[in-house]
Coordinates of N, CA and C and ligand atoms in Angstrom, one line a residue:
M17 N -13.1 10.8 21.7 CA -13.4 9.5 21.8 C -12.7 8.9 23.0
E18 N -13.4 7.8 23.5 CA -12.8 7.2 24.7 C -11.7 6.3 24.3
E19 N -10.6 6.3 25.0 CA -9.4 5.5 24.8 C -9.7 4.0 24.8
A20 N -9.1 3.2 23.9 CA -9.3 1.8 23.8 C -8.5 1.2 25.1
P21 N -9.3 0.4 25.9 CA -8.7 -0.2 27.1 C -7.5 -1.2 26.7
K22 N -6.4 -1.1 27.3 CA -5.2 -1.9 27.1 C -5.5 -3.4 27.2
S23 N -6.4 -3.7 28.2 CA -6.7 -5.1 28.4 C -7.6 -5.7 27.5
H24 N -8.0 -5.0 26.6 CA -9.1 -5.5 25.6 C -8.4 -6.5 24.6
P25 N -8.9 -7.7 24.4 CA -8.2 -8.7 23.5 C -7.9 -8.1 22.2
R26 N -8.7 -7.2 21.8 CA -8.5 -6.7 20.4 C -8.0 -5.2 20.3
Y27 N -7.2 -5.0 21.5 CA -6.6 -3.6 21.6 C -5.9 -3.0 20.4
F28 N -5.1 -3.9 19.7 CA -4.4 -3.3 18.6 C -5.3 -2.8 17.4
S29 N -6.3 -3.7 17.3 CA -7.3 -3.4 16.2 C -8.1 -2.1 16.6
L30 N -8.4 -2.0 17.9 CA -9.2 -0.8 18.3 C -8.3 0.5 18.2
K31 N -7.0 0.4 18.5 CA -6.0 1.5 18.4 C -5.9 1.9 16.9
T32 N -6.0 0.9 16.1 CA -5.8 1.2 14.6 C -7.1 1.9 14.1
R33 N -8.2 1.5 14.6 CA -9.5 2.2 14.2 C -9.4 3.7 14.7
E34 N -8.9 3.8 16.0 CA -8.7 5.2 16.5 C -7.9 6.1 15.6
K35 N -6.7 5.5 15.2 CA -5.9 6.3 14.2 C -6.6 6.8 13.0
I36 N -7.4 5.8 12.3 CA -8.1 6.2 11.2 C -9.1 7.2 11.5
S37 N -9.9 7.0 12.5 CA -10.9 8.0 12.9 C -10.5 9.4 13.2
N38 N -9.3 9.4 13.9 CA -8.7 10.7 14.2 C -8.2 11.4 13.0
A39 N -7.7 10.6 12.1 CA -7.1 11.2 10.8 C -8.3 11.7 10.0
M40 N -9.4 11.1 10.1 CA -10.6 11.6 9.4 C -11.1 12.9 10.0
K41 N -11.1 12.9 11.3 CA -11.5 14.2 12.0 C -10.5 15.4 11.5
K42 N -9.3 15.0 11.3 CA -8.2 16.0 11.0 C -8.3 16.4 9.5
G43 N -9.2 15.8 8.8 CA -9.2 16.0 7.3 C -8.2 15.4 6.5
I44 N -7.5 14.3 7.1 CA -6.4 13.7 6.4 C -7.0 12.4 5.6
T45 N -7.8 11.7 6.2 CA -8.5 10.5 5.6 C -9.8 10.9 5.2
H46 N -10.2 10.5 4.0 CA -11.6 10.8 3.5 C -12.6 9.7 4.2
E47 N -13.8 10.2 4.4 CA -14.8 9.4 5.2 C -14.9 7.9 4.5
T48 N -14.8 7.9 3.2 CA -14.9 6.6 2.6 C -13.6 5.7 2.9
G49 N -12.6 6.4 3.4 CA -11.4 5.5 3.9 C -11.7 4.7 5.0
L50 N -12.8 5.1 5.8 CA -13.2 4.3 7.0 C -13.8 3.0 6.5
I51 N -14.6 3.1 5.5 CA -15.3 2.0 4.9 C -14.3 1.0 4.2
A52 N -13.3 1.6 3.6 CA -12.2 0.8 3.0 C -11.5 0.0 4.1
H53 N -11.3 0.7 5.3 CA -10.5 0.1 6.3 C -11.3 -1.1 6.9
G54 N -12.6 -1.0 7.0 CA -13.4 -2.0 7.5 C -13.4 -3.2 6.5
R55 N -13.4 -3.0 5.3 CA -13.3 -4.1 4.4 C -11.9 -4.8 4.5
G56 N -10.8 -4.1 4.8 CA -9.6 -4.5 4.9 C -9.5 -5.4 6.3
E57 N -10.1 -4.9 7.4 CA -10.2 -5.7 8.5 C -10.8 -7.0 8.4
A58 N -11.9 -7.1 7.6 CA -12.5 -8.4 7.3 C -11.6 -9.4 6.7
F59 N -10.8 -8.9 5.6 CA -9.9 -9.8 5.0 C -8.7 -10.1 5.9
D60 N -8.4 -9.2 6.8 CA -7.2 -9.5 7.6 C -7.6 -10.6 8.6
Y61 N -8.8 -10.7 9.0 CA -9.3 -11.7 9.9 C -9.2 -13.1 9.1
L62 N -9.5 -13.1 7.9 CA -9.4 -14.3 7.1 C -8.0 -14.9 7.0
I63 N -7.0 -14.0 6.9 CA -5.6 -14.5 6.8 C -5.0 -14.7 8.2
G64 N -5.6 -14.3 9.3 CA -5.1 -14.5 10.6 C -4.3 -13.4 11.3
E65 N -4.5 -12.2 10.6 CA -4.0 -10.9 11.1 C -2.5 -11.0 11.2
K66 N -1.8 -11.7 10.3 CA -0.3 -11.7 10.3 C 0.2 -12.0 8.9
T67 N 1.4 -11.7 8.8 CA 2.0 -11.8 7.4 C 2.2 -13.3 7.0
I68 N 1.4 -13.7 6.0 CA 1.4 -15.1 5.6 C 2.7 -15.3 4.7
P69 N 3.2 -16.5 4.5 CA 4.4 -16.6 3.7 C 4.3 -16.1 2.2
Y70 N 3.1 -16.2 1.6 CA 2.9 -15.7 0.3 C 3.0 -14.1 0.3
A71 N 2.7 -13.5 1.4 CA 2.8 -12.1 1.4 C 4.2 -11.7 1.6
D72 N 4.9 -12.4 2.5 CA 6.4 -12.2 2.8 C 7.1 -12.4 1.4
D73 N 6.8 -13.3 0.7 CA 7.4 -13.6 -0.7 C 7.2 -12.4 -1.6
A74 N 5.9 -11.9 -1.6 CA 5.5 -10.7 -2.4 C 6.3 -9.5 -1.9
E75 N 6.4 -9.3 -0.7 CA 7.2 -8.2 -0.1 C 8.6 -8.3 -0.5
R76 N 9.2 -9.3 -0.6 CA 10.6 -9.5 -1.0 C 10.7 -9.2 -2.5
T77 N 9.8 -9.7 -3.2 CA 9.8 -9.3 -4.7 C 9.5 -7.9 -4.9
A78 N 8.6 -7.3 -4.2 CA 8.5 -5.9 -4.3 C 9.7 -5.1 -4.0
A79 N 10.4 -5.5 -3.0 CA 11.6 -4.8 -2.6 C 12.7 -4.9 -3.8
A80 N 12.7 -6.0 -4.3 CA 13.6 -6.2 -5.5 C 13.2 -5.3 -6.6
A81 N 11.9 -5.2 -7.0 CA 11.4 -4.4 -8.1 C 11.7 -2.9 -7.8
L82 N 11.5 -2.5 -6.6 CA 11.8 -1.1 -6.1 C 13.3 -0.8 -6.3
L83 N 14.2 -1.8 -5.9 CA 15.7 -1.5 -5.9 C 16.2 -1.5 -7.4
I84 N 15.6 -2.2 -8.4 CA 16.1 -2.2 -9.7 C 15.5 -1.0 -10.5
A85 N 14.4 -0.3 -9.9 CA 13.7 0.7 -10.6 C 14.6 1.9 -10.9
K86 N 14.4 2.6 -12.0 CA 15.1 3.9 -12.3 C 14.3 5.0 -11.5
N87 N 13.1 5.0 -11.6 CA 12.4 6.1 -10.9 C 11.2 5.5 -10.1
P88 N 11.5 5.0 -8.9 CA 10.4 4.3 -8.2 C 9.7 5.4 -7.3
V89 N 8.4 5.2 -7.3 CA 7.6 6.2 -6.5 C 6.6 5.4 -5.6
L90 N 6.5 6.0 -4.3 CA 5.5 5.4 -3.4 C 4.3 6.4 -3.4
S91 N 3.1 5.8 -3.8 CA 1.9 6.7 -3.8 C 1.3 6.6 -2.4
I92 N 0.9 7.8 -1.9 CA 0.5 7.9 -0.4 C -0.9 8.5 -0.5
N93 N -1.8 7.8 0.3 CA -3.1 8.4 0.4 C -3.5 8.4 1.9
G94 N -4.7 9.0 2.2 CA -5.1 9.2 3.5 C -5.1 8.1 4.5
N95 N -5.5 6.9 4.0 CA -5.4 5.7 5.0 C -4.0 5.3 5.4
V96 N -3.1 5.3 4.4 CA -1.8 4.9 4.6 C -1.1 5.8 5.5
V97 N -1.3 7.2 5.3 CA -0.5 8.1 6.1 C -1.1 8.1 7.6
A98 N -2.4 7.7 7.8 CA -3.0 7.7 9.1 C -2.4 6.5 9.9
L99 N -2.0 5.4 9.1 CA -1.6 4.2 9.7 C -0.1 4.1 10.0
N100 N 0.6 4.5 9.0 CA 2.1 4.5 9.3 C 2.9 5.5 8.5
P101 N 2.9 6.8 8.9 CA 3.6 7.8 8.1 C 5.2 7.7 8.3
R102 N 5.5 7.3 9.5 CA 7.0 7.2 9.7 C 7.6 6.1 8.8
E103 N 6.8 5.0 8.8 CA 7.4 3.8 8.1 C 7.4 4.0 6.6
C104 N 6.5 4.8 6.1 CA 6.4 5.1 4.6 C 7.7 6.1 4.2
V105 N 8.0 7.0 5.1 CA 9.1 7.9 4.9 C 10.4 7.1 4.9
S106 N 10.5 6.2 5.9 CA 11.6 5.4 6.2 C 11.9 4.4 5.0
L107 N 10.8 3.8 4.4 CA 10.9 3.0 3.3 C 11.5 3.8 2.0
A108 N 10.8 4.9 1.9 CA 11.3 5.8 0.8 C 12.8 6.1 0.8
K109 N 13.2 6.4 2.0 CA 14.7 6.7 2.2 C 15.5 5.5 2.0
A110 N 15.1 4.3 2.4 CA 15.9 3.1 2.3 C 16.1 2.7 0.8
I111 N 15.1 3.0 -0.1 CA 15.2 2.5 -1.4 C 16.3 3.1 -2.3
P112 N 16.4 4.3 -2.5 CA 15.5 5.5 -2.2 C 14.6 5.6 -3.4
A113 N 13.3 6.1 -2.8 CA 12.2 6.4 -3.8 C 11.5 7.6 -3.5
K114 N 10.8 8.2 -4.4 CA 10.1 9.5 -4.2 C 8.7 9.1 -3.5
L115 N 8.2 10.2 -2.8 CA 6.8 10.0 -2.2 C 5.9 10.9 -3.0
E116 N 4.8 10.4 -3.3 CA 3.9 11.3 -4.0 C 2.5 11.1 -3.4
V117 N 1.9 12.2 -3.0 CA 0.6 12.2 -2.5 C -0.4 12.1 -3.6
N118 N -1.3 10.9 -3.6 CA -2.1 10.8 -4.8 C -3.4 10.3 -4.3
L119 N -4.5 11.1 -4.5 CA -5.7 10.8 -3.9 C -6.8 10.5 -4.8
F120 N -7.8 9.7 -4.4 CA -8.9 9.4 -5.3 C -9.9 10.6 -5.0
H121 N -10.0 11.0 -3.8 CA -10.9 12.2 -3.6 C -10.0 13.3 -3.3
R122 N -9.6 13.9 -4.4 CA -8.5 14.9 -4.4 C -9.0 16.4 -4.0
T123 N -8.4 16.9 -2.8 CA -8.7 18.4 -2.7 C -7.3 18.9 -2.3
K124 N -7.1 20.1 -2.5 CA -5.7 20.7 -2.3 C -5.5 20.7 -0.7
E125 N -6.6 20.8 0.0 CA -6.5 20.9 1.5 C -6.0 19.6 1.9
R126 N -6.5 18.5 1.4 CA -6.1 17.1 1.9 C -4.7 16.8 1.4
I127 N -4.4 17.2 0.3 CA -3.0 17.0 -0.3 C -2.0 17.7 0.7
D128 N -2.3 18.9 1.0 CA -1.4 19.8 1.9 C -1.3 19.1 3.3
K129 N -2.4 18.7 3.8 CA -2.4 18.0 5.1 C -1.6 16.7 5.2
I130 N -1.7 15.9 4.1 CA -0.9 14.7 4.1 C 0.5 15.0 3.8
A131 N 0.8 15.9 3.0 CA 2.3 16.3 2.8 C 2.9 16.8 4.1
M132 N 2.1 17.5 4.8 CA 2.6 18.0 6.2 C 2.9 16.9 7.1
E133 N 2.0 15.9 7.1 CA 2.1 14.8 8.0 C 3.5 14.0 7.7
L134 N 3.6 13.9 6.3 CA 4.8 13.2 5.9 C 6.1 13.9 6.3
K135 N 6.0 15.4 6.1 CA 7.2 16.2 6.5 C 7.5 16.0 8.0
K136 N 6.3 16.0 8.7 CA 6.5 15.9 10.3 C 7.2 14.6 10.6
N137 N 7.2 13.7 9.7 CA 7.8 12.4 9.9 C 9.1 12.2 9.2
G138 N 9.7 13.3 8.8 CA 11.1 13.3 8.1 C 11.2 13.3 6.6
A139 N 10.0 13.4 5.9 CA 10.1 13.5 4.5 C 10.7 14.9 4.1
K140 N 11.6 14.9 3.0 CA 12.2 16.3 2.6 C 11.3 16.7 1.5
E141 N 11.3 15.9 0.4 CA 10.5 16.4 -0.8 C 9.3 15.5 -1.0
I142 N 8.2 16.2 -1.2 CA 7.0 15.4 -1.5 C 6.4 15.9 -2.9
Y143 N 6.0 14.9 -3.7 CA 5.4 15.1 -5.0 C 3.9 15.1 -4.9
G144 N 3.2 15.5 -5.9 CA 1.8 15.4 -5.9 C 1.1 16.8 -5.8
K145 N 1.8 17.8 -5.5 CA 1.1 19.2 -5.5 C 1.0 19.8 -6.8
K146 N 2.0 19.6 -7.6 CA 2.0 20.1 -9.0 C 0.9 19.7 -9.8
A147 N 0.7 18.5 -9.9 CA -0.4 17.8 -10.6 C -0.3 18.4 -12.0
D148 N 0.8 18.3 -12.7 CA 0.9 18.9 -14.0 C 0.9 17.8 -15.1
A149 N 0.4 16.7 -14.7 CA 0.2 15.5 -15.8 C -1.0 14.7 -15.4
N150 N -1.4 14.0 -16.4 CA -2.7 13.2 -16.3 C -2.4 11.7 -16.7
I151 N -2.8 10.8 -15.9 CA -2.8 9.4 -16.2 C -3.9 9.1 -17.3
P152 N -3.5 8.7 -18.5 CA -4.5 8.5 -19.6 C -5.6 7.6 -19.1
G153 N -6.8 7.8 -19.6 CA -8.0 6.9 -19.3 C -8.7 7.1 -18.1
L154 N -8.3 8.1 -17.2 CA -8.9 8.4 -16.0 C -9.6 9.9 -16.1
N155 N -10.9 9.9 -15.8 CA -11.4 11.2 -16.0 C -11.1 12.2 -14.8
H156 N -11.1 13.5 -15.1 CA -10.8 14.6 -14.3 C -9.7 14.3 -13.2
D157 N -10.0 14.8 -11.9 CA -9.1 14.8 -10.9 C -8.4 13.4 -10.5
R158 N -9.1 12.3 -10.8 CA -8.5 11.0 -10.4 C -7.2 10.7 -11.2
G159 N -7.1 11.3 -12.3 CA -5.9 11.0 -13.1 C -4.7 12.0 -12.9
L160 N -4.9 13.0 -12.1 CA -3.9 14.0 -11.8 C -2.6 13.4 -11.1
C161 N -1.4 13.7 -11.6 CA -0.2 13.3 -10.9 C 0.9 14.3 -11.3
D162 N 2.1 14.0 -10.8 CA 3.2 14.9 -11.1 C 4.0 14.4 -12.3
S163 N 4.4 15.2 -13.1 CA 5.2 14.7 -14.4 C 6.4 14.0 -13.9
D164 N 7.1 14.7 -12.9 CA 8.4 14.0 -12.4 C 8.2 13.0 -11.3
G165 N 6.9 12.7 -11.0 CA 6.6 11.7 -10.0 C 6.0 10.4 -10.6
I166 N 4.8 10.2 -10.2 CA 4.1 9.0 -10.7 C 4.1 8.9 -12.3
F167 N 3.9 10.0 -12.9 CA 3.7 10.0 -14.5 C 4.9 9.4 -15.1
S168 N 6.2 9.7 -14.6 CA 7.4 9.2 -15.2 C 7.9 8.0 -14.5
A169 N 7.3 7.5 -13.4 CA 7.9 6.4 -12.7 C 7.8 5.1 -13.5
D170 N 8.8 4.3 -13.3 CA 8.8 3.0 -13.9 C 8.1 1.9 -12.9
V171 N 8.3 2.2 -11.6 CA 7.8 1.2 -10.6 C 7.0 2.1 -9.7
V172 N 5.8 1.7 -9.4 CA 4.9 2.5 -8.4 C 4.4 1.4 -7.5
L173 N 4.5 1.9 -6.1 CA 3.9 1.2 -5.0 C 2.6 1.8 -4.6
V174 N 1.4 1.2 -4.8 CA 0.2 1.7 -4.5 C -0.5 1.0 -3.4
P175 N -0.4 1.5 -2.1 CA -1.2 0.8 -1.0 C -2.6 1.2 -1.2
L176 N -3.5 0.3 -1.1 CA -4.9 0.6 -1.1 C -5.4 1.4 -2.4
E177 N -5.0 0.8 -3.5 CA -5.4 1.6 -4.7 C -6.7 1.1 -5.3
D178 N -7.5 1.9 -6.0 CA -8.7 1.5 -6.6 C -8.3 0.8 -7.9
G179 N -9.2 -0.2 -8.3 CA -8.9 -1.0 -9.5 C -8.7 -0.3 -10.8
D180 N -9.5 0.7 -11.0 CA -9.4 1.5 -12.2 C -8.1 2.2 -12.4
R181 N -7.6 2.8 -11.4 CA -6.3 3.6 -11.4 C -5.2 2.6 -11.6
C182 N -5.4 1.4 -10.9 CA -4.3 0.4 -11.0 C -4.2 0.0 -12.4
Q183 N -5.3 -0.2 -13.1 CA -5.3 -0.6 -14.5 C -4.7 0.5 -15.4
A184 N -5.1 1.7 -15.1 CA -4.5 2.8 -15.9 C -3.0 2.9 -15.8
L185 N -2.4 2.7 -14.6 CA -1.0 2.8 -14.4 C -0.4 1.6 -15.2
R186 N -1.1 0.4 -15.1 CA -0.4 -0.7 -15.9 C -0.5 -0.5 -17.4
S187 N -1.5 0.2 -17.9 CA -1.6 0.6 -19.2 C -0.6 1.5 -19.6
M188 N 0.1 2.2 -18.8 CA 1.2 3.0 -19.1 C 2.5 2.4 -19.0
N189 N 2.4 1.0 -18.9 CA 3.6 0.1 -18.8 C 4.5 0.2 -17.6
K190 N 3.8 0.6 -16.6 CA 4.5 0.7 -15.3 C 4.4 -0.6 -14.6
T191 N 5.4 -0.9 -13.7 CA 5.3 -2.1 -12.8 C 4.6 -1.6 -11.5
V192 N 3.3 -2.2 -11.3 CA 2.5 -1.8 -10.2 C 2.6 -2.8 -9.0
I193 N 3.0 -2.2 -8.0 CA 2.9 -3.1 -6.7 C 1.8 -2.6 -5.8
A194 N 0.9 -3.5 -5.6 CA -0.3 -3.1 -4.7 C -0.3 -3.8 -3.4
I195 N -0.7 -3.1 -2.4 CA -0.9 -3.7 -1.1 C -2.4 -3.7 -0.9
D196 N -2.9 -4.9 -0.8 CA -4.4 -5.0 -0.7 C -4.8 -6.2 -0.1
L197 N -5.5 -6.1 1.1 CA -5.8 -7.3 1.9 C -6.9 -8.1 1.2
N198 N -7.6 -7.7 0.2 CA -8.5 -8.4 -0.6 C -8.0 -9.1 -1.8
P199 N -7.7 -10.4 -1.8 CA -7.1 -11.0 -2.9 C -8.0 -11.0 -4.1
L200 N -9.3 -10.8 -3.9 CA -10.3 -10.8 -4.9 C -10.5 -9.4 -5.7
S201 N -10.0 -8.4 -5.1 CA -10.3 -7.1 -5.6 C -9.6 -7.0 -7.1
R202 N -10.2 -6.0 -7.9 CA -9.7 -5.8 -9.1 C -8.2 -5.3 -9.0
T203 N -8.1 -4.5 -8.0 CA -6.6 -4.0 -7.8 C -5.6 -5.2 -7.6
A204 N -6.1 -6.1 -6.7 CA -5.2 -7.2 -6.5 C -4.9 -8.1 -7.8
R205 N -6.0 -8.1 -8.6 CA -5.9 -9.0 -9.8 C -5.2 -8.3 -10.9
T206 N -5.1 -6.9 -10.9 CA -4.5 -6.2 -12.0 C -3.0 -5.8 -11.7
A207 N -2.6 -5.7 -10.5 CA -1.2 -5.3 -10.3 C -0.2 -6.4 -10.7
N208 N 1.0 -6.0 -10.9 CA 2.1 -7.0 -11.3 C 2.4 -7.8 -10.0
I209 N 2.5 -7.1 -9.0 CA 2.8 -7.7 -7.8 C 1.9 -7.3 -6.6
T210 N 1.1 -8.2 -6.1 CA 0.2 -7.9 -5.1 C 0.6 -8.4 -3.8
I211 N 0.5 -7.6 -2.8 CA 0.9 -7.9 -1.5 C -0.4 -8.0 -0.7
V212 N -0.8 -9.3 -0.3 CA -1.9 -9.6 0.5 C -1.7 -9.5 2.0
D213 N -1.6 -8.2 2.5 CA -1.1 -8.0 3.9 C -1.5 -6.6 4.3
N214 N -1.6 -6.5 5.6 CA -2.0 -5.1 6.1 C -0.8 -4.2 5.9
V215 N -1.1 -3.0 5.4 CA -0.1 -2.0 5.1 C 0.8 -1.9 6.4
I216 N 0.2 -1.9 7.6 CA 0.9 -1.8 8.7 C 2.0 -2.7 9.0
R217 N 1.9 -4.0 8.5 CA 2.9 -5.0 8.5 C 3.7 -4.9 7.2
A218 N 3.1 -4.6 6.1 CA 3.8 -4.7 4.8 C 4.8 -3.6 4.6
I219 N 4.6 -2.4 5.0 CA 5.5 -1.4 4.6 C 6.9 -1.6 5.5
P220 N 6.9 -1.9 6.7 CA 8.2 -2.2 7.5 C 8.8 -3.5 6.9
N221 N 8.0 -4.5 6.5 CA 8.6 -5.6 6.0 C 9.2 -5.5 4.6
I222 N 8.7 -4.6 3.8 CA 9.3 -4.4 2.5 C 10.7 -3.6 2.7
E223 N 10.6 -2.8 3.8 CA 11.9 -2.1 4.1 C 13.0 -3.2 4.5
K224 N 12.5 -4.1 5.4 CA 13.5 -5.1 5.8 C 14.1 -5.8 4.7
W225 N 13.3 -6.1 3.7 CA 13.8 -6.8 2.5 C 14.7 -5.9 1.7
V226 N 14.2 -4.6 1.6 CA 15.1 -3.6 0.8 C 16.5 -3.7 1.4
R227 N 16.6 -3.6 2.7 CA 18.0 -3.6 3.4 C 18.7 -4.9 3.2
T228 N 18.0 -6.0 3.2 CA 18.5 -7.3 3.0 C 19.0 -7.5 1.5
L229 N 18.3 -6.9 0.5 CA 18.6 -7.2 -0.8 C 19.5 -6.2 -1.6
K230 N 19.6 -5.1 -0.7 CA 20.4 -3.8 -1.4 C 21.7 -4.1 -2.1
N231 N 22.5 -5.0 -1.5 CA 23.8 -5.1 -2.1 C 23.9 -6.4 -3.0
M232 N 22.7 -6.9 -3.3 CA 22.7 -8.2 -4.1 C 22.8 -7.7 -5.6
D233 N 23.3 -8.6 -6.4 CA 23.5 -8.5 -7.8 C 22.2 -8.0 -8.5
K234 N 22.2 -7.0 -9.3 CA 21.0 -6.6 -10.0 C 20.3 -7.7 -10.9
A235 N 21.2 -8.4 -11.5 CA 20.6 -9.5 -12.4 C 19.8 -10.5 -11.6
N236 N 20.3 -10.8 -10.4 CA 19.5 -11.7 -9.4 C 18.1 -11.1 -9.2
L237 N 18.1 -9.8 -8.8 CA 16.9 -9.1 -8.5 C 16.0 -9.2 -9.6
E238 N 16.5 -8.8 -10.8 CA 15.7 -8.8 -12.1 C 15.0 -10.2 -12.3
K239 N 15.8 -11.3 -12.1 CA 15.3 -12.6 -12.4 C 14.1 -12.8 -11.4
R240 N 14.2 -12.4 -10.2 CA 13.2 -12.6 -9.3 C 11.9 -12.0 -9.6
V241 N 12.0 -10.8 -10.0 CA 10.9 -9.9 -10.5 C 10.3 -10.5 -11.7
E242 N 11.2 -10.9 -12.7 CA 10.6 -11.4 -13.9 C 9.9 -12.8 -13.8
S243 N 10.4 -13.6 -12.8 CA 9.7 -14.8 -12.7 C 8.6 -14.9 -11.7
W244 N 8.2 -13.7 -11.2 CA 7.0 -13.6 -10.3 C 5.7 -14.0 -11.0
N245 N 4.9 -14.9 -10.5 CA 3.7 -15.2 -11.1 C 2.6 -14.8 -10.1
N246 N 2.0 -13.7 -10.4 CA 1.0 -13.0 -9.4 C -0.2 -13.7 -9.3
K247 N -0.7 -14.4 -10.5 CA -1.9 -15.1 -10.4 C -1.8 -16.3 -9.6
E248 N -0.7 -17.0 -9.8 CA -0.4 -18.3 -9.0 C -0.4 -17.9 -7.5
M249 N 0.3 -16.8 -7.1 CA 0.3 -16.3 -5.8 C -1.1 -16.2 -5.2
L250 N -1.9 -15.4 -6.0 CA -3.3 -15.1 -5.5 C -4.1 -16.4 -5.3
Q251 N -3.9 -17.5 -6.2 CA -4.6 -18.7 -6.0 C -4.0 -19.4 -4.7
D252 N -2.7 -19.2 -4.5 CA -2.2 -19.9 -3.3 C -2.8 -19.2 -2.0
V253 N -2.9 -17.9 -2.0 CA -3.5 -17.1 -0.9 C -4.9 -17.7 -0.7
L254 N -5.7 -17.7 -1.8 CA -7.1 -18.2 -1.6 C -7.2 -19.7 -1.0
S255 N -6.3 -20.6 -1.5 CA -6.2 -21.8 -1.0 C -5.8 -21.9 0.6
F256 N -4.9 -21.0 0.9 CA -4.3 -20.8 2.2 C -5.6 -20.4 3.1
V257 N -6.4 -19.5 2.6 CA -7.5 -19.0 3.4 C -8.5 -20.1 3.6
S258 N -8.8 -20.8 2.5 CA -9.9 -21.9 2.6 C -9.3 -23.0 3.5
K259 N -8.2 -23.3 3.4 CA -7.6 -24.5 4.3 C -7.7 -24.0 5.8
R260 N -7.4 -22.7 5.9 CA -7.4 -22.2 7.3 C -8.7 -22.2 7.8
L261 N -9.7 -21.7 7.0 CA -11.1 -21.7 7.5 C -11.7 -23.1 7.8
N262 N -11.3 -24.1 6.9 CA -11.7 -25.5 7.0 C -11.2 -26.1 8.4
S263 N -10.1 -25.6 8.8 CA -9.5 -26.4 10.0 C -9.8 -25.6 11.2
M264 N -10.6 -24.7 11.3 CA -10.8 -23.7 12.5 C -11.6 -24.4 13.5
F265 N -12.8 -25.1 13.1 CA -13.6 -25.8 14.1 C -13.8 -27.3 13.9
Ligands
LIG98 P1 -11.5 -2.9 -6.5 O1 -10.0 -3.0 -6.4 O2 -12.1 -4.1 -6.8 O3 -11.8 -1.8 -7.4 P2 -12.1 -1.1 -4.4 O4 -10.9 -0.3 -4.8 O5 -13.5 -0.5 -4.8 O6 -12.1 -2.6 -5.1 P3 -12.0 -0.2 -1.8 O7 -12.9 -0.7 -0.7 O8 -12.3 1.1 -2.4 O9 -12.2 -1.3 -2.9 O10 -10.5 -0.4 -1.6 C1 -9.9 -0.6 -0.4 C2 -9.2 -1.8 -0.4 O11 -8.1 -1.7 0.5 C3 -10.0 -3.0 0.0 O12 -9.8 -4.1 -0.9 C4 -9.4 -3.4 1.4 O13 -9.3 -4.8 1.6 C5 -8.1 -2.8 1.3 N1 -7.4 -2.3 2.6 C6 -8.1 -1.6 3.6 N2 -7.4 -1.3 4.5 C7 -6.2 -1.9 4.4 C8 -5.0 -2.1 5.1 N3 -4.9 -1.5 6.3 N4 -4.0 -2.8 4.6 C9 -4.2 -3.4 3.3 N5 -5.2 -3.3 2.5 C10 -6.3 -2.6 3.0
LIG99 MG1 -9.2 -1.9 -4.8

């Protein structure tokens, strides 16, 4: 593929597309991941391609939830690893949390490639290969996970998760943190804490909050998580977007 010209006004977006496209060619990202990325780009345009205050707030709450968790797990898929592998590993270390490769279109080959990518970026232990447990309510491969990973996690961070799986994790009484640029998606509406932000900005910003909140009193963090109103936040995001669109021209 021809390199994106640095002078292009949308250079960053083009570079990001290149990353996803290259990862697909390497067998890391599934071809449907390209479509998901396109949908994400559209919603990123609507919020102005930056972290809006409601997302920053959700990122702070997510950091608190991850810090008070007993067994926090970051679920990793082909899009996330294509966009920011180093940042995912760094966040996992900062919490600390486990990293589990968990795929909608699961093949052993893709799991291995993604795990390798995480290892190249400094991860020591990676979950997701054993697949010795099943998330109830999901048919065949889509429910597979590790018994000492996602299956027994109390808090799971799922960037770009499908709505069904998000619901199934919630039904297991887990706290689900989703990163999803589409505030209308089933995932966004099902998660306990939804971060309406690009994973590229969200993952490092959650880490920033983890470092800021790390030495804070646990009771304070718990209070923040318990008082989080996800529905209200999603309504705020939608009014932010509509106000923004109304004032554009
Ligand atoms: P539902 O949640 O309603 O079931 P879906 O899961 O079918 O929807 P997909 O297109 O499969 O929707 O999921 C991809 C989701 O990930 C989209 O909502 C898209 O906005 C979001 N997304 C894509 N790229 C990014 C990104 N870089 N950062 C954050 N979110 C993204
Ligand atoms: Mg979704």
